[in-house]
Amino acid sequence: MEQLNFYINGSWVKPNGVETLDVINPASEEKVTKISLGTANHVNEAVAAARTAFETYSQTPVEQRIDLLTTIREIYKRRLDDVADAIQTEMGAPTYLAKGAQAMVGLGHLKAAIRSLTNHNFEYEHGSFIIRHEPIGVCGLITPWNWPVNQVVSKLAPCLAAGCTAILKPSEIAPLSSMVIAEILDEAKVPAGVFNLINGMGPVVGEAMSAHPDIDMMSFTGSTRAGVSVAEESAKTIKRVCQELGGKSANIIVDDENFVESVARDAVGMCLNTGQSCNAPTRMLVPASRMDEAAEVASKAMEAIVVGNPENEDTQVGPLVSEMQFNKVQALIQKGIDEGAELRTGGLGKPEGLETGYFVKPTVFANVKNDMTIAKEEIFGPVLSLIPYEDEADAVRIANDTVYGLSAYVSAASLDKAKEIGSQLRAGNVHLNGAGLDINAPFGGYKQSGNGREFSGWGLEEFLETKALLGFTPPDADAGEGGGFIDFDE
């Protein structure tokens, strides 16, 4: 079925005279549908609808927004299989992952948004003035293909909870799950103009959104390169920008009795979602004296991973999302070989028996130097770099020697030791002893991994402005804080 419509001002609209793009199933390399590619004019239509809707939706009572989000969540539950099927089709997630974390995370973000909205204090007294939190306005949401529902709902749920209106541009590579979400919101009777969806290319639709004077905020997840473009265009109208960008996460394995277990666990864990996660622990730091042991353990663990058709129940790792991504990963594996890293397992080409589809071999490089390309660039594939360190101080130095700072990992038999090391790492999320992602904790990065925080109450706050209402006590020049002007010369 063709998916040529956009969702604008509460209706499905078929744009005329626009280019289309085929959506490819990465496991079969077959065309499954096609989408329309929007233009700046479509952005203008959606923004006009969102701006008009904001005037009324921003004034809705909190209880009404809670009811709306609750309705959305109930319909999402009923459509869960449809969401999972779309994810598997568009980006090749194995069944356990598509029906599990990839689809279920949407329910989690909606629940977190409802809880945050219920508990948030939107107005309170502070000394002689009142603080109000108000919706920031019309928001542009640009999301990637690797965790499509996670990134859409982690933005959209708090956006709607805050009282904002939205224009969503999902990834043109994986747009199908977002189309299902639009159907869910339509069935939930989200007011016209509050949510709008336009498919299209980043340099066209994304740039038009970022530069649009009537969009008050851009929330972007994607590559650092694209994030720079969003920030530059947004700066022209001084809009707020919240970004979750790339990562090259270090994973420090402490030399103790849990060493072997930690290496095996995290080698497999890095391959989750075929390594296509911005927070994947792709740089494993191990004691130099145990490098060979770590390489052997990691290699055996990754060689046992079942790579195959994502529809098969036993498949653990599916294909990469596209031919372009496949070629990128192959080029970076070759770069690792050329620069002298030791290839211990995996490598170039597709796994045996998987000639069709964008499948890659889980790959381990040993004795990687931190200035090698595979240690610096985000590969976005199941490629693990083992980097030696001399002592814990050296491990911390190497871990922090990156332009990124999204996530970091530490494993140690002593939780206190793990915490001590983790506290020194310059990253927005530090996972201790295999701890996974928690949607109730803030998510975001340091340095070139972005700015702002998503998830739960922190995500809600990104979509709110802070207003001070002054004058609730008589002005008194001698009253100090909260009482008139202070004479700073005294």
XYZ file of C-alpha atoms in Angstrom:
490
model
C 0.000 0.000 0.000
C 1.214 3.491 -0.847
C 1.538 5.874 2.088
C 1.399 9.133 0.161
C -0.699 11.218 2.572
C 0.393 13.779 5.127
C -1.566 14.494 8.302
C -2.290 18.237 8.493
C -4.904 20.087 10.553
C -6.741 16.961 11.627
C -7.062 15.371 8.180
C -5.112 13.073 5.855
C -4.054 15.152 2.877
C -2.615 13.789 -0.381
C -0.093 16.274 -1.760
C -0.123 16.756 -5.512
C 2.824 17.017 -7.846
C 5.498 16.008 -5.345
C 8.331 13.523 -5.595
C 7.991 10.132 -3.966
C 10.446 7.807 -2.250
C 10.418 4.022 -1.999
C 10.531 2.488 1.467
C 12.776 -0.587 1.463
C 12.574 -3.643 3.715
C 16.233 -4.035 4.735
C 15.946 -7.794 5.262
C 14.654 -8.532 1.763
C 15.786 -5.397 -0.124
C 12.244 -5.241 -1.520
C 10.165 -2.091 -1.949
C 7.267 -2.249 0.510
C 5.603 1.105 -0.110
C 6.319 4.666 -1.152
C 5.876 7.984 0.586
C 5.488 11.553 -0.604
C 8.320 13.991 -0.052
C 7.101 17.255 1.393
C 8.145 20.787 0.533
C 8.464 24.097 2.357
C 4.869 24.881 1.359
C 3.638 21.809 3.238
C 5.598 22.960 6.274
C 3.893 26.359 6.004
C 0.456 24.693 5.948
C 1.240 22.548 8.974
C 2.732 25.431 10.939
C -0.296 27.627 10.230
C -2.578 24.866 11.507
C -0.417 24.321 14.599
C -0.239 28.045 15.337
C -4.017 28.395 15.200
C -4.536 25.276 17.315
C -2.065 26.501 19.920
C -4.285 29.428 20.837
C -6.907 27.085 22.295
C -4.968 23.893 23.070
C -2.435 25.766 25.220
C -5.298 26.866 27.475
C -6.768 23.407 28.047
C -6.875 22.252 31.685
C -4.288 19.735 32.810
C -7.024 17.188 33.478
C -8.171 17.402 29.869
C -4.657 16.764 28.577
C -4.287 13.812 30.944
C -7.527 12.352 29.562
C -6.278 12.847 25.994
C -2.947 11.147 26.657
C -4.729 8.316 28.459
C -6.977 7.777 25.442
C -3.969 7.785 23.113
C -2.266 5.202 25.306
C -5.300 2.900 25.319
C -5.552 2.997 21.527
C -1.793 2.463 21.263
C -2.158 -0.716 23.339
C -4.734 -2.017 20.875
C -2.536 -1.118 17.896
C 0.673 -2.489 19.457
C 1.078 -5.275 16.899
C 0.622 -2.796 14.056
C 3.357 -0.588 15.505
C 5.683 -3.575 15.912
C 5.019 -4.855 12.389
C 5.757 -1.419 10.950
C 9.045 -1.221 12.844
C 10.115 -4.676 11.693
C 9.249 -3.867 8.085
C 10.907 -0.465 7.912
C 14.140 -1.063 9.822
C 14.530 -4.810 10.262
C 14.201 -5.220 14.019
C 13.979 -8.887 15.084
C 10.591 -10.011 16.367
C 11.631 -10.096 20.030
C 12.874 -6.519 19.747
C 10.148 -5.112 17.501
C 7.348 -6.483 19.710
C 9.360 -5.793 22.850
C 11.389 -2.668 23.536
C 10.950 -1.021 20.131
C 7.143 -0.943 20.318
C 6.564 -1.129 24.073
C 8.678 1.947 24.784
C 5.913 4.094 23.315
C 3.575 2.959 26.070
C 6.272 3.733 28.623
C 6.798 7.285 27.406
C 3.062 7.963 27.368
C 2.756 6.651 30.927
C 5.722 8.783 32.034
C 4.213 11.874 30.398
C 0.875 11.311 32.138
C 2.637 10.891 35.492
C 4.802 13.968 34.954
C 1.821 16.046 33.908
C -0.141 14.879 36.963
C 2.680 15.789 39.360
C 3.996 18.987 37.775
C 3.391 22.258 39.594
C 2.586 24.726 36.821
C 2.123 27.731 39.136
C 3.535 28.497 42.582
C 4.460 31.417 44.819
C 8.124 32.293 45.236
C 8.702 35.160 47.638
C 6.928 38.247 46.334
C 6.272 36.830 42.874
C 4.539 33.904 41.196
C 6.235 31.443 38.857
C 4.211 30.030 35.989
C 5.248 27.277 33.576
C 3.585 27.732 30.203
C 3.766 25.809 26.912
C 6.512 27.122 24.674
C 4.390 27.093 21.514
C 4.602 25.376 18.133
C 7.261 22.642 18.116
C 9.098 20.980 15.265
C 10.027 17.355 15.936
C 12.604 15.608 13.728
C 13.289 11.955 14.495
C 15.657 9.202 13.252
C 15.173 5.658 11.966
C 17.035 3.538 14.534
C 14.528 3.640 17.419
C 11.665 5.270 15.517
C 8.864 4.990 18.075
C 11.098 5.739 21.044
C 12.262 9.001 19.529
C 8.844 10.063 18.270
C 6.895 9.379 21.460
C 9.639 10.615 23.813
C 9.164 13.998 22.135
C 5.494 13.959 21.219
C 4.087 12.795 24.572
C 5.655 15.600 26.674
C 4.968 18.092 23.886
C 1.244 17.381 24.029
C 1.357 17.122 27.826
C 2.837 20.616 28.072
C 0.081 22.115 25.913
C 2.214 22.600 22.811
C 1.342 21.785 19.214
C 3.590 19.770 16.921
C 4.849 19.195 13.400
C 6.568 15.808 13.111
C 9.051 14.881 10.391
C 10.005 11.241 10.917
C 12.922 9.649 9.131
C 12.162 9.115 5.464
C 13.926 5.735 5.775
C 11.587 4.443 8.494
C 8.317 6.421 8.299
C 5.770 3.615 8.664
C 5.559 3.410 12.461
C 5.023 7.181 12.602
C 2.115 6.824 10.174
C 0.560 4.311 12.579
C 1.071 6.756 15.444
C -0.675 9.454 13.402
C -3.616 7.067 12.920
C -3.702 6.491 16.680
C -3.798 10.234 17.398
C -6.486 10.721 14.772
C -8.645 8.023 16.381
C -8.065 9.627 19.786
C -9.555 12.834 18.363
C -6.558 15.013 19.072
C -7.834 18.516 18.178
C -7.208 19.603 14.610
C -3.818 21.222 14.143
C -2.382 20.024 17.454
C -0.482 17.232 15.679
C 0.747 17.311 12.099
C 2.965 14.891 10.156
C 4.968 15.618 7.015
C 7.303 13.116 5.407
C 10.308 14.406 3.550
C 14.026 14.929 3.332
C 16.033 16.712 6.010
C 17.588 19.364 3.749
C 14.106 20.338 2.524
C 11.452 19.735 5.197
C 13.840 19.749 8.153
C 15.511 22.958 7.068
C 12.170 24.658 6.408
C 11.010 23.701 9.904
C 14.210 24.865 11.589
C 14.142 28.244 9.838
C 10.395 28.844 10.183
C 9.653 31.999 12.211
C 6.407 30.570 13.618
C 8.023 27.459 15.090
C 9.077 28.214 18.658
C 11.163 25.120 19.381
C 13.008 22.402 17.489
C 13.524 18.994 19.087
C 15.951 16.960 16.981
C 17.480 13.505 17.253
C 20.016 12.392 14.687
C 23.595 12.828 13.587
C 25.802 15.587 14.937
C 26.286 16.870 11.386
C 22.542 17.272 10.852
C 22.188 18.707 14.359
C 24.591 21.503 13.481
C 22.413 22.372 10.490
C 19.253 22.443 12.625
C 20.973 24.686 15.180
C 22.272 27.072 12.526
C 18.874 27.487 10.877
C 17.108 27.768 14.221
C 19.498 30.477 15.386
C 18.103 32.822 12.740
C 14.856 33.090 14.702
C 16.335 32.507 18.196
C 14.166 29.465 18.833
C 14.883 26.893 21.516
C 16.737 23.817 20.302
C 16.843 20.485 22.123
C 19.153 17.931 20.520
C 20.122 14.314 21.085
C 22.998 13.597 18.733
C 25.775 11.080 18.195
C 27.789 9.020 20.640
C 30.880 6.876 20.946
C 30.321 5.430 24.369
C 33.190 4.027 26.408
C 32.729 0.903 28.508
C 35.331 0.489 31.259
C 35.738 -3.120 32.428
C 37.543 -3.204 35.780
C 40.162 -5.915 36.370
C 38.393 -8.029 39.001
C 36.537 -11.310 39.453
C 33.631 -10.189 37.243
C 35.870 -9.373 34.265
C 35.035 -12.313 31.985
C 31.305 -12.153 32.691
C 31.228 -8.388 32.011
C 33.130 -8.663 28.716
C 30.835 -11.408 27.390
C 27.652 -9.653 28.499
C 28.581 -6.276 27.055
C 29.934 -7.643 23.765
C 26.504 -9.133 23.090
C 24.704 -6.104 24.509
C 26.545 -3.788 22.138
C 24.960 -5.666 19.215
C 21.391 -4.878 20.350
C 19.460 -3.302 17.483
C 22.345 -4.387 15.191
C 24.537 -1.855 16.970
C 22.365 0.970 15.625
C 21.986 2.865 18.906
C 23.533 6.216 19.671
C 24.324 5.057 23.218
C 25.837 1.681 22.234
C 28.986 0.814 24.273
C 31.220 0.448 21.212
C 34.555 1.279 22.899
C 35.340 -1.452 25.430
C 38.283 -0.465 27.642
C 40.123 -3.424 29.166
C 43.402 -3.790 31.101
C 46.312 -4.080 28.653
C 47.460 -7.234 30.447
C 44.121 -8.943 29.710
C 43.609 -7.796 26.110
C 44.022 -11.247 24.527
C 41.676 -12.791 27.061
C 39.071 -10.082 26.492
C 39.333 -10.473 22.711
C 38.788 -14.223 22.956
C 35.791 -13.868 25.296
C 34.179 -11.115 23.221
C 34.755 -12.989 19.964
C 33.206 -16.229 21.244
C 30.206 -14.323 22.591
C 29.610 -12.498 19.317
C 30.169 -15.586 17.169
C 27.299 -17.231 19.062
C 24.869 -14.459 18.104
C 22.180 -15.574 15.655
C 22.074 -13.155 12.713
C 19.203 -13.630 10.299
C 15.719 -12.888 9.047
C 14.080 -10.632 11.646
C 10.843 -12.611 11.339
C 12.511 -15.780 12.650
C 11.903 -16.312 16.354
C 15.523 -17.256 17.098
C 17.074 -14.222 15.368
C 18.978 -11.949 17.737
C 20.450 -9.494 15.224
C 18.754 -8.362 12.040
C 20.016 -6.312 9.108
C 21.284 -2.776 9.026
C 18.606 -0.320 8.002
C 19.722 0.485 4.442
C 22.241 -0.113 1.691
C 23.854 3.213 2.519
C 24.318 2.190 6.143
C 25.672 -1.205 5.065
C 28.261 0.444 2.829
C 29.249 2.846 5.601
C 29.836 0.040 8.091
C 31.809 -1.990 5.551
C 34.000 1.037 4.815
C 34.701 1.586 8.505
C 35.581 -2.079 9.050
C 38.046 -1.772 6.167
C 39.382 1.427 7.751
C 40.021 -0.459 10.997
C 41.967 -3.118 9.116
C 43.937 -0.507 7.167
C 44.880 1.426 10.309
C 46.284 -1.659 12.010
C 43.585 -2.746 14.447
C 43.561 -6.509 15.035
C 40.490 -8.137 13.503
C 39.563 -11.039 15.814
C 36.171 -12.075 14.406
C 33.655 -10.895 11.831
C 34.965 -8.477 9.264
C 33.969 -7.610 5.723
C 31.067 -9.080 3.821
C 27.764 -10.637 4.812
C 27.289 -13.649 7.098
C 27.200 -16.974 5.298
C 23.787 -17.772 3.842
C 22.550 -14.163 3.996
C 23.327 -12.868 0.522
C 20.108 -10.841 0.337
C 19.506 -8.094 2.877
C 21.832 -5.622 4.550
C 23.266 -8.099 7.037
C 26.727 -7.712 8.584
C 28.978 -9.894 10.686
C 29.286 -9.018 14.399
C 32.883 -7.826 14.482
C 35.589 -7.508 17.154
C 38.773 -5.456 16.814
C 41.485 -5.789 19.477
C 44.357 -3.480 20.442
C 42.559 -0.466 19.031
C 44.148 2.907 19.629
C 41.828 5.684 20.702
C 42.925 7.880 17.786
C 41.951 5.285 15.167
C 38.927 6.048 13.011
C 36.910 3.117 14.413
C 37.470 4.483 17.932
C 36.493 8.043 17.032
C 33.623 7.772 14.556
C 30.139 6.477 15.263
C 29.906 3.271 13.223
C 26.248 2.404 13.934
C 26.797 -1.298 13.437
C 27.776 -4.357 15.522
C 31.467 -3.466 15.566
C 33.301 -3.561 18.906
C 36.655 -1.855 19.528
C 38.757 -3.222 22.402
C 41.060 -0.498 23.731
C 43.815 -1.234 26.314
C 44.371 0.851 29.446
C 47.177 0.800 32.038
C 45.267 1.765 35.185
C 41.917 3.254 36.163
C 43.114 6.844 35.741
C 44.240 5.966 32.217
C 40.863 4.344 31.530
C 39.007 7.499 32.597
C 41.300 9.642 30.443
C 40.712 7.462 27.373
C 36.961 7.296 27.997
C 36.697 11.078 28.141
C 38.973 11.586 25.123
C 36.116 11.960 22.635
C 34.008 14.761 21.182
C 30.925 12.876 22.342
C 29.363 12.479 25.770
C 26.016 10.729 25.479
C 26.540 7.561 27.522
C 29.284 5.658 29.311
C 29.493 2.274 31.021
C 31.448 0.859 33.970
C 31.527 -2.710 35.253
C 33.140 -3.625 38.570
C 32.548 -6.225 41.268
C 32.304 -3.363 43.748
C 29.382 -1.043 43.096
C 31.222 1.692 45.021
C 34.175 1.294 42.647
C 31.886 1.491 39.630
C 30.251 4.626 41.026
C 33.651 6.212 41.773
C 34.800 5.704 38.183
C 31.415 6.584 36.682
C 31.353 9.909 38.509
C 34.472 10.939 36.591
C 33.038 10.248 33.139
C 31.784 13.141 31.034
C 28.511 11.695 29.812
C 24.818 12.332 30.360
C 24.070 8.698 31.247
C 26.489 6.360 33.008
C 25.402 2.710 33.230
C 26.864 0.693 36.094
C 27.246 -3.089 35.942
C 25.015 -3.692 32.953
C 22.172 -1.375 33.960
C 19.924 -0.639 30.993
C 18.155 2.484 29.846
C 15.477 3.835 32.195
C 12.777 6.043 30.668
C 12.150 7.550 34.107
C 15.693 9.012 34.133
C 16.823 12.025 32.075
C 18.375 11.165 28.705
C 20.783 13.423 26.841
C 24.438 14.176 26.379
C 27.457 16.342 27.002
C 29.631 17.986 24.352
C 28.769 17.132 20.729
C 26.172 14.600 21.850
C 23.666 17.418 22.182
C 21.885 19.618 24.699
C 18.742 19.432 26.755
C 17.228 16.309 28.298
C 14.435 13.986 27.271
C 12.239 11.449 29.112
C 9.849 11.803 32.051
C 9.642 15.138 33.886
C 12.870 16.379 32.327
C 11.325 15.927 28.898
C 8.211 17.850 29.937
C 10.302 20.791 31.123
C 11.934 21.127 27.686
C 8.547 22.160 26.268
C 7.773 24.770 28.939
C 8.601 28.461 29.309
C 9.100 30.036 32.746
C 7.221 33.254 33.525
C 7.561 35.416 36.632
C 4.508 37.434 37.702
C 5.827 40.298 39.849
C 4.164 42.687 42.242
C 2.420 40.525 44.811
C 3.854 42.534 47.757
C 4.184 46.318 48.024
C 7.524 47.525 46.610
C 10.065 48.285 49.304
C 13.505 49.500 48.299
C 14.997 48.242 51.575
C 13.364 44.852 51.505
C 16.172 43.112 49.644
C 15.263 39.998 47.671
C 11.784 40.197 46.204
C 11.123 43.753 47.389
C 11.698 46.431 44.730
C 15.094 47.374 43.359
C 18.248 46.632 45.292
C 20.814 49.387 45.590
C 23.956 47.455 44.673
C 26.164 50.378 45.705
C 25.420 49.889 49.379
